[in-house]
PDB file of C-alpha atoms in Angstrom:
ATOM      1  CA  GLN C  32       0.604  -0.131   0.336  1.00  0.00           C
ATOM      2  CA  TRP C  33       3.221   2.231   0.252  1.00  0.00           C
ATOM      3  CA  LEU C  34       4.111   1.846  -2.575  1.00  0.00           C
ATOM      4  CA  ILE C  35       0.492   2.546  -4.557  1.00  0.00           C
ATOM      5  CA  LYS C  36       0.462   5.640  -3.081  1.00  0.00           C
ATOM      6  CA  CYS C  37       3.560   7.277  -3.343  1.00  0.00           C
ATOM      7  CA  LEU C  38       4.073   5.827  -7.588  1.00  0.00           C
ATOM      8  CA  GLY C  39       1.910   9.494  -7.895  1.00  0.00           C
ATOM      9  CA  HIS C  40       2.355  12.850  -9.450  1.00  0.00           C
ATOM     10  CA  ASN C  41       4.922  13.959  -6.591  1.00  0.00           C
ATOM     11  CA  LEU C  42       6.520  11.255  -6.611  1.00  0.00           C
ATOM     12  CA  ASN C  43       7.035  10.878 -10.747  1.00  0.00           C
ATOM     13  CA  VAL C  44       7.625  15.689  -9.610  1.00  0.00           C
ATOM     14  CA  TRP C  45      10.088  14.979  -7.573  1.00  0.00           C
ATOM     15  CA  LEU C  46      12.130  11.972  -8.993  1.00  0.00           C
ATOM     16  CA  SER C  47      12.489  14.103 -12.478  1.00  0.00           C
ATOM     17  CA  THR C  48      13.776  17.557 -10.883  1.00  0.00           C
ATOM     18  CA  LYS C  49      15.998  15.752  -8.768  1.00  0.00           C
ATOM     19  CA  VAL C  50      17.644  11.553  -9.178  1.00  0.00           C
ATOM     20  CA  MET C  51      15.766  10.679 -12.845  1.00  0.00           C
ATOM     21  CA  PRO C  52      15.178  13.891 -15.880  1.00  0.00           C
ATOM     22  CA  GLY C  53      12.770  13.159 -18.281  1.00  0.00           C
ATOM     23  CA  LEU C  54      10.784   9.990 -16.049  1.00  0.00           C
ATOM     24  CA  HIS C  55       7.734  12.135 -15.378  1.00  0.00           C
ATOM     25  CA  GLU C  56       7.431  13.505 -19.255  1.00  0.00           C
ATOM     26  CA  HIS C  57       8.214   9.877 -20.220  1.00  0.00           C
ATOM     27  CA  VAL C  58       5.308   8.870 -17.987  1.00  0.00           C
ATOM     28  CA  ILE C  59       3.007  11.554 -19.787  1.00  0.00           C
ATOM     29  CA  ALA C  60       3.169  10.421 -22.918  1.00  0.00           C
ATOM     30  CA  ARG C  61       2.918   6.733 -22.307  1.00  0.00           C
ATOM     31  CA  THR C  62      -0.455   8.079 -20.219  1.00  0.00           C
ATOM     32  CA  ARG C  63      -1.898   9.671 -23.912  1.00  0.00           C
ATOM     33  CA  PHE C  64       0.121   7.169 -26.033  1.00  0.00           C
ATOM     34  CA  ILE C  65      -2.341   4.730 -25.317  1.00  0.00           C
ATOM     35  CA  ASP C  66      -4.890   7.016 -24.414  1.00  0.00           C
ATOM     36  CA  GLU C  67      -4.635   8.127 -28.482  1.00  0.00           C
ATOM     37  CA  LEU C  68      -4.741   4.660 -29.594  1.00  0.00           C
ATOM     38  CA  VAL C  69      -7.269   3.323 -27.225  1.00  0.00           C
ATOM     39  CA  LYS C  70     -10.010   6.261 -28.161  1.00  0.00           C
ATOM     40  CA  GLU C  71      -8.730   5.661 -32.225  1.00  0.00           C
ATOM     41  CA  ARG C  72      -9.360   2.141 -32.054  1.00  0.00           C
ATOM     42  CA  ALA C  73     -12.791   2.054 -29.918  1.00  0.00           C
ATOM     43  CA  GLN C  74     -13.044   4.335 -33.313  1.00  0.00           C
ATOM     44  CA  GLU C  75     -12.662   1.394 -34.687  1.00  0.00           C
ATOM     45  CA  GLY C  76     -14.828  -0.404 -35.035  1.00  0.00           C
ATOM     46  CA  ALA C  77     -13.363  -2.786 -31.782  1.00  0.00           C
ATOM     47  CA  THR C  78     -15.349  -3.554 -28.737  1.00  0.00           C
ATOM     48  CA  GLN C  79     -13.172  -4.921 -26.268  1.00  0.00           C
ATOM     49  CA  TYR C  80     -10.595  -3.428 -24.367  1.00  0.00           C
ATOM     50  CA  LEU C  81      -8.415  -5.965 -22.162  1.00  0.00           C
ATOM     51  CA  ILE C  82      -6.483  -4.427 -19.488  1.00  0.00           C
ATOM     52  CA  LEU C  83      -3.457  -6.540 -18.767  1.00  0.00           C
ATOM     53  CA  GLY C  84      -1.964  -5.907 -15.817  1.00  0.00           C
ATOM     54  CA  ALA C  85      -4.344  -3.225 -14.789  1.00  0.00           C
ATOM     55  CA  GLY C  86      -3.275  -2.163 -11.539  1.00  0.00           C
ATOM     56  CA  TYR C  87      -5.147   1.323 -11.102  1.00  0.00           C
ATOM     57  CA  ASP C  88      -5.329   2.026 -14.458  1.00  0.00           C
ATOM     58  CA  THR C  89      -9.016   5.072 -14.901  1.00  0.00           C
ATOM     59  CA  ARG C  90      -8.990   4.728 -18.516  1.00  0.00           C
ATOM     60  CA  ALA C  91     -12.667   2.874 -18.065  1.00  0.00           C
ATOM     61  CA  TYR C  92     -13.965   5.582 -16.401  1.00  0.00           C
ATOM     62  CA  ARG C  93     -11.625   8.162 -17.179  1.00  0.00           C
ATOM     63  CA  LEU C  94     -12.172   8.274 -21.389  1.00  0.00           C
ATOM     64  CA  ASP C  95     -14.754   9.277 -23.226  1.00  0.00           C
ATOM     65  CA  LEU C  96     -15.613   5.381 -24.959  1.00  0.00           C
ATOM     66  CA  PRO C  97     -18.234   4.179 -26.932  1.00  0.00           C
ATOM     67  CA  LEU C  98     -20.797   2.547 -23.933  1.00  0.00           C
ATOM     68  CA  ALA C  99     -20.655  -0.787 -26.712  1.00  0.00           C
ATOM     69  CA  LEU C 100     -17.038  -1.059 -26.567  1.00  0.00           C
ATOM     70  CA  CYS C 101     -16.388  -4.048 -24.021  1.00  0.00           C
ATOM     71  CA  ILE C 102     -13.934  -3.807 -20.719  1.00  0.00           C
ATOM     72  CA  PHE C 103     -12.868  -5.982 -19.600  1.00  0.00           C
ATOM     73  CA  GLU C 104      -9.493  -5.166 -16.123  1.00  0.00           C
ATOM     74  CA  VAL C 105      -7.247  -8.961 -15.612  1.00  0.00           C
ATOM     75  CA  ASP C 106      -5.160  -8.439 -12.383  1.00  0.00           C
ATOM     76  CA  GLN C 107      -4.361  -9.756  -9.457  1.00  0.00           C
ATOM     77  CA  GLN C 108      -7.818 -10.583  -6.341  1.00  0.00           C
ATOM     78  CA  GLU C 109      -6.412  -8.452  -3.990  1.00  0.00           C
ATOM     79  CA  VAL C 110      -4.862  -4.999  -6.065  1.00  0.00           C
ATOM     80  CA  GLN C 111      -8.409  -5.546  -7.642  1.00  0.00           C
ATOM     81  CA  GLY C 112     -10.106  -5.143  -4.246  1.00  0.00           C
ATOM     82  CA  LEU C 113      -7.233  -2.022  -3.029  1.00  0.00           C
ATOM     83  CA  LYS C 114      -9.227  -0.455  -6.203  1.00  0.00           C
ATOM     84  CA  LYS C 115     -12.152  -0.108  -6.155  1.00  0.00           C
ATOM     85  CA  ALA C 116     -11.994   0.023  -2.564  1.00  0.00           C
ATOM     86  CA  ASN C 117     -10.019   3.611  -3.517  1.00  0.00           C
ATOM     87  CA  LEU C 118     -12.892   4.656  -6.163  1.00  0.00           C
ATOM     88  CA  PRO C 119     -15.537   6.430  -5.509  1.00  0.00           C
ATOM     89  CA  ARG C 120     -19.838   4.652  -5.508  1.00  0.00           C
ATOM     90  CA  GLU C 121     -20.767   6.087  -8.076  1.00  0.00           C
ATOM     91  CA  VAL C 122     -17.864   5.914 -10.374  1.00  0.00           C
ATOM     92  CA  LEU C 123     -18.126   2.397  -9.762  1.00  0.00           C
ATOM     93  CA  ALA C 124     -21.347   2.059 -10.217  1.00  0.00           C
ATOM     94  CA  LYS C 125     -21.310   2.849 -13.565  1.00  0.00           C
ATOM     95  CA  GLY C 126     -20.130  -0.779 -14.156  1.00  0.00           C
ATOM     96  CA  ARG C 127     -17.984  -0.197 -17.238  1.00  0.00           C
ATOM     97  CA  ALA C 128     -15.530  -2.542 -16.008  1.00  0.00           C
ATOM     98  CA  THR C 129     -15.140  -5.997 -15.338  1.00  0.00           C
ATOM     99  CA  TYR C 130     -12.683  -7.329 -13.113  1.00  0.00           C
ATOM    100  CA  VAL C 131     -10.839 -10.307 -14.166  1.00  0.00           C
ATOM    101  CA  SER C 132      -8.540 -11.476 -11.122  1.00  0.00           C
ATOM    102  CA  VAL C 133      -6.485 -14.524 -11.529  1.00  0.00           C
ATOM    103  CA  ASP C 134      -4.273 -16.691 -10.072  1.00  0.00           C
ATOM    104  CA  PHE C 135      -1.233 -17.716 -12.492  1.00  0.00           C
ATOM    105  CA  ASN C 136      -0.453 -20.352 -10.008  1.00  0.00           C
ATOM    106  CA  THR C 137      -3.205 -22.096 -11.090  1.00  0.00           C
ATOM    107  CA  GLN C 138      -5.703 -20.774 -13.115  1.00  0.00           C
ATOM    108  CA  ALA C 139      -5.165 -20.649 -17.116  1.00  0.00           C
ATOM    109  CA  LEU C 140      -6.256 -16.871 -17.942  1.00  0.00           C
ATOM    110  CA  GLY C 141      -8.540 -17.914 -21.765  1.00  0.00           C
ATOM    111  CA  ASP C 142     -10.918 -19.935 -19.511  1.00  0.00           C
ATOM    112  CA  ARG C 143     -10.165 -16.721 -17.072  1.00  0.00           C
ATOM    113  CA  LEU C 144     -11.775 -14.513 -19.252  1.00  0.00           C
ATOM    114  CA  LEU C 145     -14.364 -16.516 -21.641  1.00  0.00           C
ATOM    115  CA  GLN C 146     -16.363 -16.745 -18.093  1.00  0.00           C
ATOM    116  CA  ALA C 147     -16.117 -13.195 -17.521  1.00  0.00           C
ATOM    117  CA  GLY C 148     -17.607 -13.047 -20.825  1.00  0.00           C
ATOM    118  CA  PHE C 149     -14.945 -12.545 -23.406  1.00  0.00           C
ATOM    119  CA  GLN C 150     -16.090 -12.980 -27.033  1.00  0.00           C
ATOM    120  CA  ARG C 151     -13.868 -15.063 -28.629  1.00  0.00           C
ATOM    121  CA  GLY C 152     -12.519 -13.874 -32.947  1.00  0.00           C
ATOM    122  CA  ALA C 153     -13.567 -10.373 -31.556  1.00  0.00           C
ATOM    123  CA  LYS C 154     -12.130  -7.419 -32.473  1.00  0.00           C
ATOM    124  CA  THR C 155      -9.790  -6.115 -29.319  1.00  0.00           C
ATOM    125  CA  ILE C 156      -8.004  -4.294 -27.634  1.00  0.00           C
ATOM    126  CA  ILE C 157      -5.324  -4.965 -25.745  1.00  0.00           C
ATOM    127  CA  THR C 158      -2.884  -2.071 -23.044  1.00  0.00           C
ATOM    128  CA  LEU C 159      -0.079  -4.334 -21.051  1.00  0.00           C
ATOM    129  CA  GLU C 160       1.619  -0.450 -20.136  1.00  0.00           C
ATOM    130  CA  GLY C 161       4.441  -0.304 -17.757  1.00  0.00           C
ATOM    131  CA  VAL C 162       5.036  -3.814 -17.069  1.00  0.00           C
ATOM    132  CA  SER C 163       6.413  -6.135 -18.730  1.00  0.00           C
ATOM    133  CA  GLN C 164      10.326  -5.134 -17.268  1.00  0.00           C
ATOM    134  CA  TYR C 165       8.714  -6.976 -13.575  1.00  0.00           C
ATOM    135  CA  ILE C 166       7.304 -10.123 -15.772  1.00  0.00           C
ATOM    136  CA  PRO C 167       8.931 -13.168 -16.096  1.00  0.00           C
ATOM    137  CA  LYS C 168       9.579 -13.631 -20.517  1.00  0.00           C
ATOM    138  CA  GLU C 169       8.430 -17.093 -20.379  1.00  0.00           C
ATOM    139  CA  ALA C 170       5.468 -15.595 -18.153  1.00  0.00           C
ATOM    140  CA  ALA C 171       5.156 -12.076 -20.837  1.00  0.00           C
ATOM    141  CA  ALA C 172       5.386 -14.694 -23.740  1.00  0.00           C
ATOM    142  CA  ALA C 173       2.495 -17.229 -22.956  1.00  0.00           C
ATOM    143  CA  THR C 174      -0.046 -14.514 -21.486  1.00  0.00           C
ATOM    144  CA  PHE C 175       0.735 -12.982 -25.339  1.00  0.00           C
ATOM    145  CA  LYS C 176      -0.389 -16.818 -27.292  1.00  0.00           C
ATOM    146  CA  ALA C 177      -3.523 -16.574 -24.987  1.00  0.00           C
ATOM    147  CA  VAL C 178      -4.419 -13.689 -25.612  1.00  0.00           C
ATOM    148  CA  GLY C 179      -3.716 -14.251 -29.124  1.00  0.00           C
ATOM    149  CA  GLU C 180      -5.118 -17.088 -29.194  1.00  0.00           C
ATOM    150  CA  LEU C 181      -9.105 -15.253 -27.415  1.00  0.00           C
ATOM    151  CA  CYS C 182      -8.739 -12.352 -29.795  1.00  0.00           C
ATOM    152  CA  GLY C 183     -10.000 -11.589 -33.918  1.00  0.00           C
ATOM    153  CA  PRO C 184      -8.264 -10.072 -36.376  1.00  0.00           C
ATOM    154  CA  GLY C 185      -7.995  -6.367 -36.768  1.00  0.00           C
ATOM    155  CA  SER C 186      -6.884  -6.463 -32.783  1.00  0.00           C
ATOM    156  CA  THR C 187      -4.266  -4.932 -31.572  1.00  0.00           C
ATOM    157  CA  LEU C 188      -2.353  -4.917 -28.979  1.00  0.00           C
ATOM    158  CA  PHE C 189       0.092  -1.908 -26.619  1.00  0.00           C
ATOM    159  CA  VAL C 190       3.378  -3.196 -24.960  1.00  0.00           C
ATOM    160  CA  SER C 191       5.986  -1.584 -22.889  1.00  0.00           C
ATOM    161  CA  TYR C 192       9.343  -2.571 -22.641  1.00  0.00           C
ATOM    162  CA  VAL C 193      12.861  -1.881 -21.214  1.00  0.00           C
ATOM    163  CA  ASP C 194      15.563  -1.810 -23.958  1.00  0.00           C
ATOM    164  CA  GLU C 195      18.236  -3.651 -22.953  1.00  0.00           C
ATOM    165  CA  LEU C 196      19.906  -1.766 -24.053  1.00  0.00           C
ATOM    166  CA  PHE C 197      19.304  -0.159 -20.691  1.00  0.00           C
ATOM    167  CA  LEU C 198      22.054  -2.223 -19.367  1.00  0.00           C
ATOM    168  CA  SER C 199      24.745  -2.762 -21.877  1.00  0.00           C
ATOM    169  CA  SER C 200      24.448   0.318 -23.553  1.00  0.00           C
ATOM    170  CA  PRO C 201      22.997   2.816 -20.845  1.00  0.00           C
ATOM    171  CA  ALA C 202      24.344   6.186 -22.949  1.00  0.00           C
ATOM    172  CA  SER C 203      21.780   4.432 -25.343  1.00  0.00           C
ATOM    173  CA  VAL C 204      17.815   5.633 -23.867  1.00  0.00           C
ATOM    174  CA  VAL C 205      19.150   9.058 -22.931  1.00  0.00           C
ATOM    175  CA  GLY C 206      19.713  12.360 -25.511  1.00  0.00           C
ATOM    176  CA  THR C 207      22.646  13.812 -25.193  1.00  0.00           C
ATOM    177  CA  GLY C 208      25.043  15.528 -22.535  1.00  0.00           C
ATOM    178  CA  TYR C 209      21.484  13.548 -20.093  1.00  0.00           C
ATOM    179  CA  ALA C 210      21.684  15.377 -16.578  1.00  0.00           C
ATOM    180  CA  ASN C 211      22.112  12.433 -13.909  1.00  0.00           C
ATOM    181  CA  LEU C 212      23.789   9.235 -16.342  1.00  0.00           C
ATOM    182  CA  GLN C 213      25.261   7.577 -13.795  1.00  0.00           C
ATOM    183  CA  ARG C 214      22.427   7.561 -11.618  1.00  0.00           C
ATOM    184  CA  LEU C 215      19.507   5.569 -14.210  1.00  0.00           C
ATOM    185  CA  ASN C 216      19.877   2.514 -11.764  1.00  0.00           C
ATOM    186  CA  ALA C 217      18.231   4.311  -9.406  1.00  0.00           C
ATOM    187  CA  MET C 218      14.788   3.302 -10.724  1.00  0.00           C
ATOM    188  CA  THR C 219      15.331   0.414 -10.687  1.00  0.00           C
ATOM    189  CA  ASN C 220      17.745  -0.475  -6.997  1.00  0.00           C
ATOM    190  CA  MET C 221      14.660   1.254  -5.588  1.00  0.00           C
ATOM    191  CA  CYS C 222      11.230  -1.218  -7.508  1.00  0.00           C
ATOM    192  CA  ALA C 223      14.146  -3.669  -5.986  1.00  0.00           C
ATOM    193  CA  ARG C 224      14.686  -2.732  -2.593  1.00  0.00           C
ATOM    194  CA  LEU C 225      10.935  -2.101  -2.835  1.00  0.00           C
ATOM    195  CA  GLY C 226      10.227  -5.911  -3.810  1.00  0.00           C
ATOM    196  CA  GLU C 227       9.844  -5.499  -7.855  1.00  0.00           C
ATOM    197  CA  PRO C 228      12.836  -5.786  -9.071  1.00  0.00           C
ATOM    198  CA  TRP C 229      12.768  -5.118 -12.740  1.00  0.00           C
ATOM    199  CA  ILE C 230      13.663  -8.853 -14.659  1.00  0.00           C
ATOM    200  CA  SER C 231      13.461  -8.351 -17.757  1.00  0.00           C
ATOM    201  CA  TYR C 232      14.502  -6.543 -20.616  1.00  0.00           C
ATOM    202  CA  TYR C 233      13.883  -6.813 -24.156  1.00  0.00           C
ATOM    203  CA  GLY C 234      15.799  -6.021 -27.562  1.00  0.00           C
ATOM    204  CA  GLN C 235      13.915  -4.031 -30.103  1.00  0.00           C
ATOM    205  CA  ALA C 236      13.973  -7.659 -32.760  1.00  0.00           C
ATOM    206  CA  GLY C 237      12.969  -9.696 -29.510  1.00  0.00           C
ATOM    207  CA  MET C 238       9.880  -8.305 -28.869  1.00  0.00           C
ATOM    208  CA  LYS C 239       9.479  -7.656 -32.236  1.00  0.00           C
ATOM    209  CA  ALA C 240       8.738 -11.253 -32.803  1.00  0.00           C
ATOM    210  CA  LEU C 241       7.579 -12.142 -29.345  1.00  0.00           C
ATOM    211  CA  LEU C 242       4.221  -9.585 -31.214  1.00  0.00           C
ATOM    212  CA  SER C 243       4.134 -11.832 -34.525  1.00  0.00           C
ATOM    213  CA  SER C 244       4.728 -14.947 -32.874  1.00  0.00           C
ATOM    214  CA  SER C 245       1.424 -14.754 -30.789  1.00  0.00           C
ATOM    215  CA  GLY C 246      -0.459 -13.902 -33.505  1.00  0.00           C
ATOM    216  CA  PHE C 247       0.286 -10.201 -33.606  1.00  0.00           C
ATOM    217  CA  ALA C 248       2.485 -10.442 -36.678  1.00  0.00           C
ATOM    218  CA  HIS C 249       1.355  -6.662 -38.345  1.00  0.00           C
ATOM    219  CA  LEU C 250       4.578  -3.792 -35.614  1.00  0.00           C
ATOM    220  CA  VAL C 251       3.118  -0.612 -36.596  1.00  0.00           C
ATOM    221  CA  ALA C 252       5.018   1.042 -33.823  1.00  0.00           C
ATOM    222  CA  ASP C 253       7.884   1.008 -32.149  1.00  0.00           C
ATOM    223  CA  LYS C 254       8.924   4.754 -30.409  1.00  0.00           C
ATOM    224  CA  THR C 255      10.113   6.749 -27.336  1.00  0.00           C
ATOM    225  CA  LEU C 256       9.901   9.739 -26.094  1.00  0.00           C
ATOM    226  CA  ALA C 257      12.186  11.136 -28.218  1.00  0.00           C
ATOM    227  CA  ASP C 258       9.650  10.091 -30.742  1.00  0.00           C
ATOM    228  CA  VAL C 259       7.180  12.128 -29.619  1.00  0.00           C
ATOM    229  CA  ASN C 260       8.799  14.577 -27.661  1.00  0.00           C
ATOM    230  CA  VAL C 261       7.460  17.212 -30.151  1.00  0.00           C
ATOM    231  CA  GLU C 262       3.988  15.864 -31.158  1.00  0.00           C
ATOM    232  CA  TYR C 263       3.054  16.098 -27.644  1.00  0.00           C
ATOM    233  CA  PHE C 264       5.279  19.060 -25.581  1.00  0.00           C
ATOM    234  CA  GLY C 265       6.945  20.922 -28.571  1.00  0.00           C
ATOM    235  CA  ALA C 266       3.127  22.171 -29.163  1.00  0.00           C
ATOM    236  CA  VAL C 267       2.595  24.006 -25.758  1.00  0.00           C
ATOM    237  CA  GLY C 268       5.975  24.743 -25.674  1.00  0.00           C
ATOM    238  CA  ARG C 269       8.117  22.241 -23.060  1.00  0.00           C
ATOM    239  CA  GLU C 270       9.613  20.134 -25.537  1.00  0.00           C
ATOM    240  CA  VAL C 271      12.297  18.544 -23.205  1.00  0.00           C
ATOM    241  CA  ALA C 272      16.061  19.897 -23.725  1.00  0.00           C
ATOM    242  CA  PRO C 273      18.274  16.394 -24.812  1.00  0.00           C
ATOM    243  CA  GLU C 274      19.793  16.730 -21.462  1.00  0.00           C
ATOM    244  CA  SER C 275      15.517  15.517 -20.397  1.00  0.00           C
ATOM    245  CA  LEU C 276      15.513  13.068 -21.844  1.00  0.00           C
ATOM    246  CA  LEU C 277      15.213   9.704 -20.629  1.00  0.00           C
ATOM    247  CA  MET C 278      13.349   6.542 -22.793  1.00  0.00           C
ATOM    248  CA  LEU C 279      12.993   4.745 -20.004  1.00  0.00           C
ATOM    249  CA  GLU C 280      10.240   2.346 -22.106  1.00  0.00           C
ATOM    250  CA  ARG C 281       9.620   1.290 -25.444  1.00  0.00           C
ATOM    251  CA  PHE C 282       6.073   2.166 -27.086  1.00  0.00           C
ATOM    252  CA  ALA C 283       5.023  -0.766 -29.101  1.00  0.00           C
ATOM    253  CA  VAL C 284       2.148  -1.842 -31.387  1.00  0.00           C
ATOM    254  CA  ALA C 285       1.055  -4.618 -33.404  1.00  0.00           C
ATOM    255  CA  THR C 286      -1.704  -5.301 -35.106  1.00  0.00           C
ATOM    256  CA  LYS C 287      -3.304  -9.026 -36.787  1.00  0.00           C
TER     257      LYS C 287
END
């Protein structure tokens, strides 16, 4: 619970200014990227939206999505319980999200989704945001495969992932003259101390192959903060300077 309370706006701003420049802007960019993708795909006829590792994601309530779009949130039962306990009653009463709890040690994701009313073969939007670095690659591959087998043609999968260059060539994931290159391990160290170590990193080719093997063969995008900097921040006079540019994760989008 302490971690949940801390991982909010104030901590992001503090980390971005004092410890890891560009972190706050990265989170903003990732949020906007997914928001726009989900709204776009919903308007293009997707009938289901599957949020994997949903945590405290509020897109089911925050975004203006078609009422016909069925939204499923997947996470651990205890996390979902905390989320529902903290949502305003009037928001929860709207019933926009179907909560699907999964014990991956004893339950199959596909079975749990079908039991919850997920429609096999339907055009679906799937997002996995800020989670892939915490789970074993084998688990991610099994999850994507299960989702790929359930979702129909035209479905879209988004996943954010930490580039393996973060480990082998940290200067490659920051802008020129990045202010605190030596502190790039601050985030990973903090997560490890809190019991949530980063264990999985991916190369671009490896992620493309993973998505393709799961049925999402058409890579539409694989971007970082640098790719959306001008569009997202420059347009409002807040373009992130090179010395504060942090490409912490890549944003990959693939379709069936």
